[in-house]
Amino acid sequence: MSLKLSVDEIVETLKRSSLTTVLVEGKDDVMVYRWIEDEIGIVNASFFPCGGRDKLLQVFERRDEFPDIRTIFVADKDAFVYVNPPDDYAEILWTNGYSIENDLYYGRQIESLLSNDEQTVFLKSLNSFVEYYAFEVQNYINGEEHCFRNHPQHIVCELQNEVKKEFLQEINFTKADEQIENNLKENYDVLIRGKSLFALLTRILSNSTREIKHSKLSLLEHCYRTHKSEKFIELITRIEEKISA
């Protein structure tokens, strides 16, 4: 299914469908949902990638236009992980963490691929990134300008393994409330944007000095194939239960 369909085209497609349909974001996470679909092995339902979270939510808001088809909506919480999702979205199956990447990362077993020296570097860069990220979370909670999409590759110094001082000056960084920062540090596998989390890990595990190098996709597959987290299993179970209900 093309990810380039408009919201109107998705709605019209659903009107003509007779199968139970699991609508997913399916932009950056489409591969993961293909793995899930293959594992579940369903024949009486289909997964439908909408091409992004905004499109999925717009289709959800128009679900009364296709009342004769059973639909299941699965979405990343994104910033709703810091506040509760609106009641209007109660029917959506949300990820436990910020995104489906977080649910794969949950439990942090993937970090066992790091050597002792790499673990030291990872924790240094992670702690520095979390201190910065807490600033963005606090701004979000306070209704102020924020950005969760600043990529570690662009803002973490390769030599110091810390967020670049010039970047912090550029955004007028100030230390966030200690409670917010501590919560992020204790639950980073849930609360830090999954793409950023995997980027922090990949910058080390794909280093040119390593004999074995890992890409983000290989790490995602490693999480999926070798040690599914309890939160990821819960998500799959909830999808299966909705399909068979």
PDB file of C-alpha atoms in Angstrom:
ATOM      1  CA  MET A   1       0.000   0.000   0.000  1.00  0.00           C
ATOM      2  CA  SER A   2       1.374   3.386  -1.006  1.00  0.00           C
ATOM      3  CA  LEU A   3       2.341   5.745   1.789  1.00  0.00           C
ATOM      4  CA  LYS A   4       1.588   8.704  -0.487  1.00  0.00           C
ATOM      5  CA  LEU A   5      -2.196   8.477  -0.384  1.00  0.00           C
ATOM      6  CA  SER A   6      -3.963  11.592   0.829  1.00  0.00           C
ATOM      7  CA  VAL A   7      -6.309  11.463   3.803  1.00  0.00           C
ATOM      8  CA  ASP A   8      -9.284  11.618   1.421  1.00  0.00           C
ATOM      9  CA  GLU A   9      -7.896   8.702  -0.603  1.00  0.00           C
ATOM     10  CA  ILE A  10      -7.330   6.634   2.539  1.00  0.00           C
ATOM     11  CA  VAL A  11     -10.905   7.269   3.680  1.00  0.00           C
ATOM     12  CA  GLU A  12     -12.278   6.292   0.253  1.00  0.00           C
ATOM     13  CA  THR A  13     -10.160   3.117   0.267  1.00  0.00           C
ATOM     14  CA  LEU A  14     -11.522   2.143   3.679  1.00  0.00           C
ATOM     15  CA  LYS A  15     -15.096   2.705   2.522  1.00  0.00           C
ATOM     16  CA  ARG A  16     -14.560   0.025  -0.146  1.00  0.00           C
ATOM     17  CA  SER A  17     -12.810  -2.457   2.140  1.00  0.00           C
ATOM     18  CA  SER A  18     -14.402  -5.469   3.809  1.00  0.00           C
ATOM     19  CA  LEU A  19     -11.431  -6.583   5.925  1.00  0.00           C
ATOM     20  CA  THR A  20     -10.667  -5.583   9.480  1.00  0.00           C
ATOM     21  CA  THR A  21      -7.984  -2.941   9.013  1.00  0.00           C
ATOM     22  CA  VAL A  22      -5.130  -2.048  11.361  1.00  0.00           C
ATOM     23  CA  LEU A  23      -4.115   1.511  10.562  1.00  0.00           C
ATOM     24  CA  VAL A  24      -0.547   2.379  11.526  1.00  0.00           C
ATOM     25  CA  GLU A  25       1.626   5.423  10.998  1.00  0.00           C
ATOM     26  CA  GLY A  26       3.887   3.533   8.626  1.00  0.00           C
ATOM     27  CA  LYS A  27       6.346   6.232   7.673  1.00  0.00           C
ATOM     28  CA  ASP A  28       9.537   5.556   9.611  1.00  0.00           C
ATOM     29  CA  ASP A  29       8.214   2.455  11.374  1.00  0.00           C
ATOM     30  CA  VAL A  30       6.662   0.614   8.424  1.00  0.00           C
ATOM     31  CA  MET A  31       9.284  -2.168   8.562  1.00  0.00           C
ATOM     32  CA  VAL A  32       8.478  -2.940  12.197  1.00  0.00           C
ATOM     33  CA  TYR A  33       4.772  -3.261  11.436  1.00  0.00           C
ATOM     34  CA  ARG A  34       5.560  -5.552   8.508  1.00  0.00           C
ATOM     35  CA  TRP A  35       7.419  -7.794  10.953  1.00  0.00           C
ATOM     36  CA  ILE A  36       4.412  -7.758  13.279  1.00  0.00           C
ATOM     37  CA  GLU A  37       1.993  -8.543  10.455  1.00  0.00           C
ATOM     38  CA  ASP A  38       4.192 -11.426   9.318  1.00  0.00           C
ATOM     39  CA  GLU A  39       4.489 -12.809  12.850  1.00  0.00           C
ATOM     40  CA  ILE A  40       0.795 -12.596  13.651  1.00  0.00           C
ATOM     41  CA  GLY A  41       0.028 -14.304  10.355  1.00  0.00           C
ATOM     42  CA  ILE A  42      -3.465 -12.882  10.104  1.00  0.00           C
ATOM     43  CA  VAL A  43      -5.638 -13.697   7.095  1.00  0.00           C
ATOM     44  CA  ASN A  44      -8.801 -11.859   8.103  1.00  0.00           C
ATOM     45  CA  ALA A  45      -7.245  -8.428   8.616  1.00  0.00           C
ATOM     46  CA  SER A  46      -4.732  -6.155   6.937  1.00  0.00           C
ATOM     47  CA  PHE A  47      -2.222  -3.551   8.091  1.00  0.00           C
ATOM     48  CA  PHE A  48      -2.594  -0.170   6.409  1.00  0.00           C
ATOM     49  CA  PRO A  49       0.274   2.370   6.651  1.00  0.00           C
ATOM     50  CA  CYS A  50      -1.073   5.919   6.536  1.00  0.00           C
ATOM     51  CA  GLY A  51       2.218   7.639   5.840  1.00  0.00           C
ATOM     52  CA  GLY A  52       2.562   9.515   9.097  1.00  0.00           C
ATOM     53  CA  ARG A  53       1.009  10.240  12.459  1.00  0.00           C
ATOM     54  CA  ASP A  54      -0.868  13.363  11.383  1.00  0.00           C
ATOM     55  CA  LYS A  55      -2.581  11.484   8.566  1.00  0.00           C
ATOM     56  CA  LEU A  56      -3.518   8.627  10.876  1.00  0.00           C
ATOM     57  CA  LEU A  57      -5.111  11.000  13.383  1.00  0.00           C
ATOM     58  CA  GLN A  58      -7.013  12.797  10.619  1.00  0.00           C
ATOM     59  CA  VAL A  59      -8.363   9.475   9.348  1.00  0.00           C
ATOM     60  CA  PHE A  60      -9.311   8.526  12.913  1.00  0.00           C
ATOM     61  CA  GLU A  61     -11.309  11.739  13.250  1.00  0.00           C
ATOM     62  CA  ARG A  62     -13.255  10.776  10.095  1.00  0.00           C
ATOM     63  CA  ARG A  63     -13.968   7.181  11.123  1.00  0.00           C
ATOM     64  CA  ASP A  64     -17.723   7.797  11.109  1.00  0.00           C
ATOM     65  CA  GLU A  65     -17.431   7.916   7.297  1.00  0.00           C
ATOM     66  CA  PHE A  66     -16.627   4.189   7.151  1.00  0.00           C
ATOM     67  CA  PRO A  67     -18.848   2.683   9.890  1.00  0.00           C
ATOM     68  CA  ASP A  68     -19.217  -0.700   8.172  1.00  0.00           C
ATOM     69  CA  ILE A  69     -15.564  -1.690   8.449  1.00  0.00           C
ATOM     70  CA  ARG A  70     -13.790  -2.626  11.658  1.00  0.00           C
ATOM     71  CA  THR A  71     -10.723  -0.462  12.159  1.00  0.00           C
ATOM     72  CA  ILE A  72      -7.921  -0.509  14.714  1.00  0.00           C
ATOM     73  CA  PHE A  73      -5.699   2.550  15.027  1.00  0.00           C
ATOM     74  CA  VAL A  74      -2.148   2.171  16.363  1.00  0.00           C
ATOM     75  CA  ALA A  75      -0.005   5.260  16.956  1.00  0.00           C
ATOM     76  CA  ASP A  76       3.116   6.531  18.667  1.00  0.00           C
ATOM     77  CA  LYS A  77       2.406   8.570  21.775  1.00  0.00           C
ATOM     78  CA  ASP A  78       5.057  11.110  20.833  1.00  0.00           C
ATOM     79  CA  ALA A  79       4.769  14.084  23.213  1.00  0.00           C
ATOM     80  CA  PHE A  80       1.629  12.573  24.750  1.00  0.00           C
ATOM     81  CA  VAL A  81       4.090  10.459  26.745  1.00  0.00           C
ATOM     82  CA  TYR A  82       4.705  13.575  28.890  1.00  0.00           C
ATOM     83  CA  VAL A  83       1.007  14.375  29.285  1.00  0.00           C
ATOM     84  CA  ASN A  84      -2.022  12.122  28.896  1.00  0.00           C
ATOM     85  CA  PRO A  85      -3.494  11.703  25.389  1.00  0.00           C
ATOM     86  CA  PRO A  86      -6.805  13.562  24.920  1.00  0.00           C
ATOM     87  CA  ASP A  87      -9.932  11.611  25.830  1.00  0.00           C
ATOM     88  CA  ASP A  88     -11.108  11.996  22.223  1.00  0.00           C
ATOM     89  CA  TYR A  89      -8.329   9.584  21.245  1.00  0.00           C
ATOM     90  CA  ALA A  90      -9.199   6.931  23.830  1.00  0.00           C
ATOM     91  CA  GLU A  91      -9.929   4.307  21.141  1.00  0.00           C
ATOM     92  CA  ILE A  92      -6.407   4.502  19.715  1.00  0.00           C
ATOM     93  CA  LEU A  93      -3.847   1.881  20.737  1.00  0.00           C
ATOM     94  CA  TRP A  94      -0.890   3.957  21.865  1.00  0.00           C
ATOM     95  CA  THR A  95       2.677   2.793  22.277  1.00  0.00           C
ATOM     96  CA  ASN A  96       3.867   2.596  25.871  1.00  0.00           C
ATOM     97  CA  GLY A  97       6.832   4.887  25.221  1.00  0.00           C
ATOM     98  CA  TYR A  98       7.403   7.879  22.981  1.00  0.00           C
ATOM     99  CA  SER A  99       7.343   5.661  19.882  1.00  0.00           C
ATOM    100  CA  ILE A 100       7.359   2.064  18.751  1.00  0.00           C
ATOM    101  CA  GLU A 101      11.167   2.315  18.708  1.00  0.00           C
ATOM    102  CA  ASN A 102      11.008   2.980  22.440  1.00  0.00           C
ATOM    103  CA  ASP A 103       8.891  -0.118  23.010  1.00  0.00           C
ATOM    104  CA  LEU A 104      11.527  -2.144  21.151  1.00  0.00           C
ATOM    105  CA  TYR A 105      14.331  -0.506  23.157  1.00  0.00           C
ATOM    106  CA  TYR A 106      12.515  -0.921  26.488  1.00  0.00           C
ATOM    107  CA  GLY A 107      14.532  -2.847  29.065  1.00  0.00           C
ATOM    108  CA  ARG A 108      17.791  -1.659  27.460  1.00  0.00           C
ATOM    109  CA  GLN A 109      19.016  -5.168  26.582  1.00  0.00           C
ATOM    110  CA  ILE A 110      20.261  -3.865  23.240  1.00  0.00           C
ATOM    111  CA  GLU A 111      22.936  -1.951  25.165  1.00  0.00           C
ATOM    112  CA  SER A 112      24.636  -5.287  25.911  1.00  0.00           C
ATOM    113  CA  LEU A 113      26.240  -4.942  22.468  1.00  0.00           C
ATOM    114  CA  LEU A 114      28.411  -2.163  23.910  1.00  0.00           C
ATOM    115  CA  SER A 115      31.857  -2.951  25.273  1.00  0.00           C
ATOM    116  CA  ASN A 116      32.810  -1.524  28.671  1.00  0.00           C
ATOM    117  CA  ASP A 117      34.598   1.424  27.065  1.00  0.00           C
ATOM    118  CA  GLU A 118      31.703   2.010  24.685  1.00  0.00           C
ATOM    119  CA  GLN A 119      29.267   1.894  27.602  1.00  0.00           C
ATOM    120  CA  THR A 120      31.207   4.716  29.273  1.00  0.00           C
ATOM    121  CA  VAL A 121      31.038   6.838  26.120  1.00  0.00           C
ATOM    122  CA  PHE A 122      27.362   6.038  25.620  1.00  0.00           C
ATOM    123  CA  LEU A 123      26.386   7.018  29.162  1.00  0.00           C
ATOM    124  CA  LYS A 124      28.333  10.267  28.938  1.00  0.00           C
ATOM    125  CA  SER A 125      26.636  11.276  25.696  1.00  0.00           C
ATOM    126  CA  LEU A 126      23.244  10.049  26.932  1.00  0.00           C
ATOM    127  CA  ASN A 127      23.412  12.021  30.186  1.00  0.00           C
ATOM    128  CA  SER A 128      24.460  15.169  28.351  1.00  0.00           C
ATOM    129  CA  PHE A 129      21.678  14.711  25.798  1.00  0.00           C
ATOM    130  CA  VAL A 130      19.093  14.097  28.534  1.00  0.00           C
ATOM    131  CA  GLU A 131      20.103  17.296  30.332  1.00  0.00           C
ATOM    132  CA  TYR A 132      19.471  19.192  27.097  1.00  0.00           C
ATOM    133  CA  TYR A 133      16.313  17.220  26.280  1.00  0.00           C
ATOM    134  CA  ALA A 134      14.817  18.019  29.698  1.00  0.00           C
ATOM    135  CA  PHE A 135      14.935  21.679  28.650  1.00  0.00           C
ATOM    136  CA  GLU A 136      12.749  20.860  25.616  1.00  0.00           C
ATOM    137  CA  VAL A 137      10.330  18.756  27.679  1.00  0.00           C
ATOM    138  CA  GLN A 138       9.927  21.523  30.243  1.00  0.00           C
ATOM    139  CA  ASN A 139       9.236  24.018  27.455  1.00  0.00           C
ATOM    140  CA  TYR A 140       6.626  21.652  26.003  1.00  0.00           C
ATOM    141  CA  ILE A 141       4.882  21.174  29.346  1.00  0.00           C
ATOM    142  CA  ASN A 142       4.874  24.949  29.870  1.00  0.00           C
ATOM    143  CA  GLY A 143       3.396  25.553  26.420  1.00  0.00           C
ATOM    144  CA  GLU A 144       6.557  27.233  25.145  1.00  0.00           C
ATOM    145  CA  GLU A 145       8.546  26.765  21.944  1.00  0.00           C
ATOM    146  CA  HIS A 146      10.241  23.362  21.870  1.00  0.00           C
ATOM    147  CA  CYS A 147      11.839  20.855  19.511  1.00  0.00           C
ATOM    148  CA  PHE A 148      12.234  17.113  20.092  1.00  0.00           C
ATOM    149  CA  ARG A 149      13.743  16.491  16.643  1.00  0.00           C
ATOM    150  CA  ASN A 150      17.268  17.824  17.134  1.00  0.00           C
ATOM    151  CA  HIS A 151      19.387  14.859  16.053  1.00  0.00           C
ATOM    152  CA  PRO A 152      22.283  13.694  18.255  1.00  0.00           C
ATOM    153  CA  GLN A 153      24.449  13.401  15.152  1.00  0.00           C
ATOM    154  CA  HIS A 154      24.179  17.162  14.697  1.00  0.00           C
ATOM    155  CA  ILE A 155      24.344  18.405  18.273  1.00  0.00           C
ATOM    156  CA  VAL A 156      26.616  15.927  20.121  1.00  0.00           C
ATOM    157  CA  CYS A 157      30.347  16.622  19.845  1.00  0.00           C
ATOM    158  CA  GLU A 158      32.214  13.628  18.422  1.00  0.00           C
ATOM    159  CA  LEU A 159      35.276  14.311  20.573  1.00  0.00           C
ATOM    160  CA  GLN A 160      33.730  15.368  23.880  1.00  0.00           C
ATOM    161  CA  ASN A 161      30.615  13.166  23.615  1.00  0.00           C
ATOM    162  CA  GLU A 162      28.552  16.011  25.020  1.00  0.00           C
ATOM    163  CA  VAL A 163      25.978  18.342  23.522  1.00  0.00           C
ATOM    164  CA  LYS A 164      27.848  21.180  21.826  1.00  0.00           C
ATOM    165  CA  LYS A 165      28.105  24.337  23.924  1.00  0.00           C
ATOM    166  CA  GLU A 166      27.523  26.575  20.915  1.00  0.00           C
ATOM    167  CA  PHE A 167      24.240  24.771  20.246  1.00  0.00           C
ATOM    168  CA  LEU A 168      23.129  25.251  23.857  1.00  0.00           C
ATOM    169  CA  GLN A 169      23.973  28.941  23.637  1.00  0.00           C
ATOM    170  CA  GLU A 170      22.082  29.229  20.371  1.00  0.00           C
ATOM    171  CA  ILE A 171      18.853  27.917  21.931  1.00  0.00           C
ATOM    172  CA  ASN A 172      19.298  29.891  25.175  1.00  0.00           C
ATOM    173  CA  PHE A 173      19.502  26.658  27.149  1.00  0.00           C
ATOM    174  CA  THR A 174      18.747  26.714  30.866  1.00  0.00           C
ATOM    175  CA  LYS A 175      18.716  23.770  33.263  1.00  0.00           C
ATOM    176  CA  ALA A 176      15.304  22.173  33.553  1.00  0.00           C
ATOM    177  CA  ASP A 177      13.513  21.367  36.769  1.00  0.00           C
ATOM    178  CA  GLU A 178      15.435  18.641  38.594  1.00  0.00           C
ATOM    179  CA  GLN A 179      12.375  16.396  38.835  1.00  0.00           C
ATOM    180  CA  ILE A 180      11.880  16.449  35.060  1.00  0.00           C
ATOM    181  CA  GLU A 181      15.542  15.725  34.386  1.00  0.00           C
ATOM    182  CA  ASN A 182      15.719  12.891  36.917  1.00  0.00           C
ATOM    183  CA  ASN A 183      12.562  11.300  35.523  1.00  0.00           C
ATOM    184  CA  LEU A 184      14.049  11.356  32.026  1.00  0.00           C
ATOM    185  CA  LYS A 185      17.328   9.865  33.238  1.00  0.00           C
ATOM    186  CA  GLU A 186      15.563   7.072  35.125  1.00  0.00           C
ATOM    187  CA  ASN A 187      13.163   6.260  32.288  1.00  0.00           C
ATOM    188  CA  TYR A 188      15.072   7.288  29.185  1.00  0.00           C
ATOM    189  CA  ASP A 189      14.117   4.132  27.309  1.00  0.00           C
ATOM    190  CA  VAL A 190      10.468   5.224  27.583  1.00  0.00           C
ATOM    191  CA  LEU A 191      10.647   9.023  27.502  1.00  0.00           C
ATOM    192  CA  ILE A 192      13.478  10.066  25.167  1.00  0.00           C
ATOM    193  CA  ARG A 193      12.385  10.168  21.525  1.00  0.00           C
ATOM    194  CA  GLY A 194      13.172   6.732  20.103  1.00  0.00           C
ATOM    195  CA  LYS A 195      14.934   8.031  17.008  1.00  0.00           C
ATOM    196  CA  SER A 196      17.277  10.070  19.214  1.00  0.00           C
ATOM    197  CA  LEU A 197      17.881   7.120  21.515  1.00  0.00           C
ATOM    198  CA  PHE A 198      18.820   4.780  18.677  1.00  0.00           C
ATOM    199  CA  ALA A 199      20.962   7.540  17.147  1.00  0.00           C
ATOM    200  CA  LEU A 200      22.967   7.829  20.370  1.00  0.00           C
ATOM    201  CA  LEU A 201      23.509   4.071  20.292  1.00  0.00           C
ATOM    202  CA  THR A 202      24.200   3.826  16.567  1.00  0.00           C
ATOM    203  CA  ARG A 203      26.866   6.562  16.607  1.00  0.00           C
ATOM    204  CA  ILE A 204      28.915   4.185  18.761  1.00  0.00           C
ATOM    205  CA  LEU A 205      27.932   0.810  17.313  1.00  0.00           C
ATOM    206  CA  SER A 206      28.558   1.970  13.729  1.00  0.00           C
ATOM    207  CA  ASN A 207      31.920   3.559  14.531  1.00  0.00           C
ATOM    208  CA  SER A 208      34.561   3.002  11.853  1.00  0.00           C
ATOM    209  CA  THR A 209      36.927   1.464  14.430  1.00  0.00           C
ATOM    210  CA  ARG A 210      34.509  -1.382  15.213  1.00  0.00           C
ATOM    211  CA  GLU A 211      34.986  -4.783  13.623  1.00  0.00           C
ATOM    212  CA  ILE A 212      31.231  -5.364  13.676  1.00  0.00           C
ATOM    213  CA  LYS A 213      29.142  -2.336  12.737  1.00  0.00           C
ATOM    214  CA  HIS A 214      25.412  -1.919  13.277  1.00  0.00           C
ATOM    215  CA  SER A 215      22.913   0.301  11.515  1.00  0.00           C
ATOM    216  CA  LYS A 216      19.728   1.524  13.145  1.00  0.00           C
ATOM    217  CA  LEU A 217      17.698  -0.970  11.126  1.00  0.00           C
ATOM    218  CA  SER A 218      19.891  -3.877  12.216  1.00  0.00           C
ATOM    219  CA  LEU A 219      19.505  -2.778  15.853  1.00  0.00           C
ATOM    220  CA  LEU A 220      15.727  -2.582  15.483  1.00  0.00           C
ATOM    221  CA  GLU A 221      15.694  -6.080  14.000  1.00  0.00           C
ATOM    222  CA  HIS A 222      17.992  -7.308  16.769  1.00  0.00           C
ATOM    223  CA  CYS A 223      15.534  -5.973  19.360  1.00  0.00           C
ATOM    224  CA  TYR A 224      12.610  -7.556  17.530  1.00  0.00           C
ATOM    225  CA  ARG A 225      14.080 -10.963  16.724  1.00  0.00           C
ATOM    226  CA  THR A 226      16.203 -11.748  19.764  1.00  0.00           C
ATOM    227  CA  HIS A 227      14.656 -10.097  22.813  1.00  0.00           C
ATOM    228  CA  LYS A 228      11.249  -8.511  22.435  1.00  0.00           C
ATOM    229  CA  SER A 229      10.602  -6.303  25.437  1.00  0.00           C
ATOM    230  CA  GLU A 230       7.580  -6.815  27.652  1.00  0.00           C
ATOM    231  CA  LYS A 231       6.131  -3.496  26.460  1.00  0.00           C
ATOM    232  CA  PHE A 232       6.498  -4.472  22.821  1.00  0.00           C
ATOM    233  CA  ILE A 233       4.871  -7.844  23.485  1.00  0.00           C
ATOM    234  CA  GLU A 234       2.030  -6.019  25.248  1.00  0.00           C
ATOM    235  CA  LEU A 235       1.497  -3.874  22.140  1.00  0.00           C
ATOM    236  CA  ILE A 236       1.374  -6.923  19.853  1.00  0.00           C
ATOM    237  CA  THR A 237      -1.037  -8.636  22.257  1.00  0.00           C
ATOM    238  CA  ARG A 238      -3.356  -5.619  22.314  1.00  0.00           C
ATOM    239  CA  ILE A 239      -3.394  -5.546  18.504  1.00  0.00           C
ATOM    240  CA  GLU A 240      -4.191  -9.283  18.334  1.00  0.00           C
ATOM    241  CA  GLU A 241      -6.956  -8.930  20.922  1.00  0.00           C
ATOM    242  CA  LYS A 242      -8.547  -6.079  18.970  1.00  0.00           C
ATOM    243  CA  ILE A 243      -8.403  -8.092  15.749  1.00  0.00           C
ATOM    244  CA  SER A 244     -10.036 -11.156  17.300  1.00  0.00           C
ATOM    245  CA  ALA A 245     -12.584  -9.266  19.430  1.00  0.00           C
TER     246      ALA A 245
END
